[in-house]
mmCIF file of C-alpha atoms in Angstrom:
data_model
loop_
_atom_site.group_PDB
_atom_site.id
_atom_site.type_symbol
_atom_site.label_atom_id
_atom_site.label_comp_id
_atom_site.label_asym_id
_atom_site.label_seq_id
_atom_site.Cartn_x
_atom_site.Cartn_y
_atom_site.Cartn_z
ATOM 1 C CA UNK D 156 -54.873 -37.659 46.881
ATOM 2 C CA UNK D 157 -57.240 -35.861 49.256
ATOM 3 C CA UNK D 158 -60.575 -37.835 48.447
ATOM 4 C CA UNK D 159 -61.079 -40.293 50.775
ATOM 5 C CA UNK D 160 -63.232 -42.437 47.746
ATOM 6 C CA UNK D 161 -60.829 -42.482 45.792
ATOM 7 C CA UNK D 162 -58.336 -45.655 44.792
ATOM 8 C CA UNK D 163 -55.089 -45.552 43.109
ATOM 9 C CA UNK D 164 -53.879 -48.128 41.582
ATOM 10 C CA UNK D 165 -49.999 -48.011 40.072
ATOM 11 C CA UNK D 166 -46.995 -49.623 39.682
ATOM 12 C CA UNK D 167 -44.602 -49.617 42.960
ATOM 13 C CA UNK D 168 -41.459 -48.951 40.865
ATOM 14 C CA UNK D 169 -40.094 -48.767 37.353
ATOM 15 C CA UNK D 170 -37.298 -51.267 35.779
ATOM 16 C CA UNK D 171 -35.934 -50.308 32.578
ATOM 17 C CA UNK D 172 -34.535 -53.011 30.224
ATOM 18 C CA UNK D 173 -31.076 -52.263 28.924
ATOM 19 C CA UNK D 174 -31.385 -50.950 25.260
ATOM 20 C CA UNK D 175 -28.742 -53.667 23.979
ATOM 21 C CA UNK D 176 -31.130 -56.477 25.281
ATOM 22 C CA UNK D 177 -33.866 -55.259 22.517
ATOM 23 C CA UNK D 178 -30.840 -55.011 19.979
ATOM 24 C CA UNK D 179 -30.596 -58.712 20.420
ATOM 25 C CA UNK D 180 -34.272 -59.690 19.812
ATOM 26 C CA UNK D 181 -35.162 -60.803 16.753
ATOM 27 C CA UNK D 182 -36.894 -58.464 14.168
ATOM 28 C CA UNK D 183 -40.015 -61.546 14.561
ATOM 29 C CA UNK D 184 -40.404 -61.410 18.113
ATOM 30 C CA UNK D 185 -41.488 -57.290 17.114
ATOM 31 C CA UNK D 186 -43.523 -58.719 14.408
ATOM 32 C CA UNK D 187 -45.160 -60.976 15.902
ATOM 33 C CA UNK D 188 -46.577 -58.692 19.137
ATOM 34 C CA UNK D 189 -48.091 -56.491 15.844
ATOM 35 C CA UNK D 190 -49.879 -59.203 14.607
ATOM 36 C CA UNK D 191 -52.053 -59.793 17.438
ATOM 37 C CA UNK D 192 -55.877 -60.018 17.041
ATOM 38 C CA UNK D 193 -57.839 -57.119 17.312
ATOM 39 C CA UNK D 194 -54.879 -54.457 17.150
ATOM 40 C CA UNK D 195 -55.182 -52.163 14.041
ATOM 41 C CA UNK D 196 -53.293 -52.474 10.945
ATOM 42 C CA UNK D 197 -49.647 -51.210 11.083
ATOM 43 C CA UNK D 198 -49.498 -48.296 8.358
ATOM 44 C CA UNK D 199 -45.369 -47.743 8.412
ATOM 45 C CA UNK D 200 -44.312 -50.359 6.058
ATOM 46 C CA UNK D 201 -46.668 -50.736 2.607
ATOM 47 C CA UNK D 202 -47.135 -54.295 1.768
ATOM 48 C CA UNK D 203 -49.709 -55.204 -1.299
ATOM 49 C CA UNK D 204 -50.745 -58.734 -1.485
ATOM 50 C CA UNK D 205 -51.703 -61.346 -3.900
ATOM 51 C CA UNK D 206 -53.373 -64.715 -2.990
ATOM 52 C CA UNK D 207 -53.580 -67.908 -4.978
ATOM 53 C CA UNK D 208 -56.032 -70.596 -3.820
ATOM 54 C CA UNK D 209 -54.731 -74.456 -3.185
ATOM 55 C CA UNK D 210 -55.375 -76.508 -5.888
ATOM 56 C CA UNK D 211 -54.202 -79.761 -7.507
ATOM 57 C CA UNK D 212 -50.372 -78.733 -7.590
ATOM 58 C CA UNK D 213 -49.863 -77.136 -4.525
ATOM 59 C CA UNK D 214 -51.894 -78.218 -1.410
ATOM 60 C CA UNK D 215 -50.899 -74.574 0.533
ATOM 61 C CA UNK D 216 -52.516 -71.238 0.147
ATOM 62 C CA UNK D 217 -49.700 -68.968 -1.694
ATOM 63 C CA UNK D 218 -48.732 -65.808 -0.472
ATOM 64 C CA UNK D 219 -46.873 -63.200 -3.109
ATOM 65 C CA UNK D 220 -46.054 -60.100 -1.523
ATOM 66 C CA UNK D 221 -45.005 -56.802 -2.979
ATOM 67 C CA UNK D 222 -43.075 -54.460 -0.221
ATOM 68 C CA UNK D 223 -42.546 -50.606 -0.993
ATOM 69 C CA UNK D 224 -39.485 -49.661 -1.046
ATOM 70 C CA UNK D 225 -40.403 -46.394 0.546
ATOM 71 C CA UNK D 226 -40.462 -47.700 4.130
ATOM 72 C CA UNK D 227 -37.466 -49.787 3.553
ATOM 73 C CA UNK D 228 -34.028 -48.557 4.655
ATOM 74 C CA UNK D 229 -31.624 -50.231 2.472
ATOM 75 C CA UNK D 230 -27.617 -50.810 3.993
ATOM 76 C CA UNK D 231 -24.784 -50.565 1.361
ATOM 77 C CA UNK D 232 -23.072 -53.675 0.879
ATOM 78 C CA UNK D 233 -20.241 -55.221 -0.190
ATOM 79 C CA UNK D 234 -19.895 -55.398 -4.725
ATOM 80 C CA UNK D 235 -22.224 -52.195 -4.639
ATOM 81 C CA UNK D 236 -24.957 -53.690 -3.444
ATOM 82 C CA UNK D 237 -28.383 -52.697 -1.276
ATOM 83 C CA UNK D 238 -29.103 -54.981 1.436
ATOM 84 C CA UNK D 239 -32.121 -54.786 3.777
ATOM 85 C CA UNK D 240 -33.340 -57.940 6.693
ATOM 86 C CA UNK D 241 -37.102 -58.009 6.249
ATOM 87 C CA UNK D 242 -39.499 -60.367 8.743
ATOM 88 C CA UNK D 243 -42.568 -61.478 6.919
ATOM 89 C CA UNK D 244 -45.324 -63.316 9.027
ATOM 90 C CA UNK D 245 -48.610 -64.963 7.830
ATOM 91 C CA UNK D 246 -50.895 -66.291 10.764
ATOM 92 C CA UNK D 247 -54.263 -67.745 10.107
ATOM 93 C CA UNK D 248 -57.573 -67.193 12.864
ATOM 94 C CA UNK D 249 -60.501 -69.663 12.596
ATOM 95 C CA UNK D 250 -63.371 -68.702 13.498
ATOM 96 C CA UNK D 251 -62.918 -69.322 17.386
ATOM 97 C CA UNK D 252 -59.735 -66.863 17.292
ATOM 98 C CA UNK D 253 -57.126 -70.212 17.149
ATOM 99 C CA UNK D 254 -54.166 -70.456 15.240
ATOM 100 C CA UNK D 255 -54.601 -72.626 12.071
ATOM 101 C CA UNK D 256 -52.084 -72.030 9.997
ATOM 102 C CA UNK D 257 -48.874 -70.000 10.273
ATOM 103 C CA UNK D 258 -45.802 -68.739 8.626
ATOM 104 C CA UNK D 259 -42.522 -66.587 9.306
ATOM 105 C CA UNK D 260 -38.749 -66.158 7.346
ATOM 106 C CA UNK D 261 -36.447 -63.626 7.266
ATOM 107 C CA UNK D 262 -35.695 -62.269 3.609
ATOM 108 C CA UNK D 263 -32.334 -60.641 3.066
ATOM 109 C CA UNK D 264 -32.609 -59.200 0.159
ATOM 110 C CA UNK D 265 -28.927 -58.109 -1.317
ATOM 111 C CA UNK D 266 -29.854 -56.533 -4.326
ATOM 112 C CA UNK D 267 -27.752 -55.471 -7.798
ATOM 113 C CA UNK D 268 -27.912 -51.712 -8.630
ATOM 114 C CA UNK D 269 -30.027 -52.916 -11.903
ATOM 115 C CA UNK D 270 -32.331 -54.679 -9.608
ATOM 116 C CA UNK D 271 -32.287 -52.062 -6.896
ATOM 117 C CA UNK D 272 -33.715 -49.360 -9.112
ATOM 118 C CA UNK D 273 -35.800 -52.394 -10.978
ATOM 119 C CA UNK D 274 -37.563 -53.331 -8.054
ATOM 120 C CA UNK D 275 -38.347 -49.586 -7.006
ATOM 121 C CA UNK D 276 -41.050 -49.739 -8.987
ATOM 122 C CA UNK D 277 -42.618 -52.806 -8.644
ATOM 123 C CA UNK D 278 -41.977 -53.549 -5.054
ATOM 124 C CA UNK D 279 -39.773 -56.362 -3.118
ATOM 125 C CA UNK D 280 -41.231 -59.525 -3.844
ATOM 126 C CA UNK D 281 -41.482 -62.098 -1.380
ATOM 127 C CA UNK D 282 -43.765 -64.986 -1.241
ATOM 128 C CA UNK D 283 -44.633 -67.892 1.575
ATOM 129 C CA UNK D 284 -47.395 -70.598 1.704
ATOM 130 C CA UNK D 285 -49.691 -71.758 4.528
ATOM 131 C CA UNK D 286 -51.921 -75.282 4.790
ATOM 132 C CA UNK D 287 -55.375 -75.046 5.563
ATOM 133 C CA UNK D 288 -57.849 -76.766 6.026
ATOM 134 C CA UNK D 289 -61.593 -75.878 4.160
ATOM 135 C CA UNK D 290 -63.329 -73.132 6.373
ATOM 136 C CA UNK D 291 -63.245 -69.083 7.058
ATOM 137 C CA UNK D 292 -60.517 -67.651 7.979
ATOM 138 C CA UNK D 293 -58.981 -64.683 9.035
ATOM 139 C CA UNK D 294 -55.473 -64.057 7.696
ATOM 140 C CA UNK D 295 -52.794 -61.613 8.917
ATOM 141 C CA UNK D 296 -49.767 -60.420 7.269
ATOM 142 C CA UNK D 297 -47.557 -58.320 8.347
ATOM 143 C CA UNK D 298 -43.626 -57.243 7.438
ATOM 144 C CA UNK D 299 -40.836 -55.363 9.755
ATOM 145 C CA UNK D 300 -37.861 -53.542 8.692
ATOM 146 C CA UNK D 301 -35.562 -54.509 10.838
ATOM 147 C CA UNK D 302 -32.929 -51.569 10.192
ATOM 148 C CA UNK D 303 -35.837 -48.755 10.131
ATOM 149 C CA UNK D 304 -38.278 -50.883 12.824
ATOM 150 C CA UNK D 305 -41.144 -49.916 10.638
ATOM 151 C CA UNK D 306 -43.547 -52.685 10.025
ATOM 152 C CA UNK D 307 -46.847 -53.183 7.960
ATOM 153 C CA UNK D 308 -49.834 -55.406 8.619
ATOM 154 C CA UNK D 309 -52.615 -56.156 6.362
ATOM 155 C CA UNK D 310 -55.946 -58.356 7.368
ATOM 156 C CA UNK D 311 -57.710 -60.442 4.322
ATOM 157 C CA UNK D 312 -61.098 -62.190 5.292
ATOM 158 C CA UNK D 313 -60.417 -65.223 3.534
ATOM 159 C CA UNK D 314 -62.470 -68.764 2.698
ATOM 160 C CA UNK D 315 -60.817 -72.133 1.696
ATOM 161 C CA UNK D 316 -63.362 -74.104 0.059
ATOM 162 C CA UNK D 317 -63.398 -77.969 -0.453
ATOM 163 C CA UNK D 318 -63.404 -77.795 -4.088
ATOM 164 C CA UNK D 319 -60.132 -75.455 -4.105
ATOM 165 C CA UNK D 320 -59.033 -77.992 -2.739
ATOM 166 C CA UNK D 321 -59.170 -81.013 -4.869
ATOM 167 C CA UNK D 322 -59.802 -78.932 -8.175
#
């Protein structure tokens, strides 16, 4: 540059990771970089959710998710089967932006031709719990596909009460 008030600031060089070294990472370490606070929600991979409050039989807040198969790229597998590795994640902000409450699997879901084409219409269910405590929340889930790399977020403003609780 030619200005004399003028300050560049850049990196001195570049160092490429080898592409089998991100092969090796697991689908959650993805997941989990999209399910930071603040970022937007990931569009690639349609999740719809359904939450169930504690109560007297079960102490955790449940989770049922419904995945579209649309983003999904299914393998064939052995017996005829569809087979696809999903990450599913579930992380819980108080109100100070700390971790209360979290949650992460892997579903392999090897699927029947009768429940291949059943579940094309309804969705891939999954379904996970989380403990909490009474207060305001915000919760974050979000899936990845780890064949297609195409993951979905969603972000639920979400309040555990004290009576939930012991009702």
């Amino acid at each position: 540059m030619n200005r004399g008030s003028a300050t560049l600031a850049y990196r001195p060089g570049y160092y490429p990771t080898k592409s089998e070294d991100s092969l090796k990472q697991s689908g959650a370490h993805m997941l989990a970089a999209a399910m930071q606070p603040g970022l937007p929600q990931s569009t690639m991979l349609l999740i719809t959710l359904r939450l169930a409050p504690p109560d007297a039989t079960n102490k955790g807040l449940r989770i049922d998710y419904s995945i579209d198969f649309g983003g999904v790229d299914f393998d064939d597998a052995p017996d005829n089967r569809k087979r696809a590795l999903l990450d599913c994640m579930a992380v819980a902000l108080d109100g100070n932006g700390n971790i209360a409450g979290q949650v992460a699997n892997t579903m392999d879901a090897r699927l029947r031709p009768q429940e291949f084409q059943g579940l094309q219409r309804t969705g891939l269910p999954m379904h996970q719990e989380i403990v909490l405590p009474p207060g305001t929340y915000d919760l974050r889930v979000g899936v990845l596909d780890r064949a297609s790399q195409r993951i979905g977020t969603v972000n639920v403003p979400l309040v555990v009460s004290a009576e939930t609780k012991t009702n």
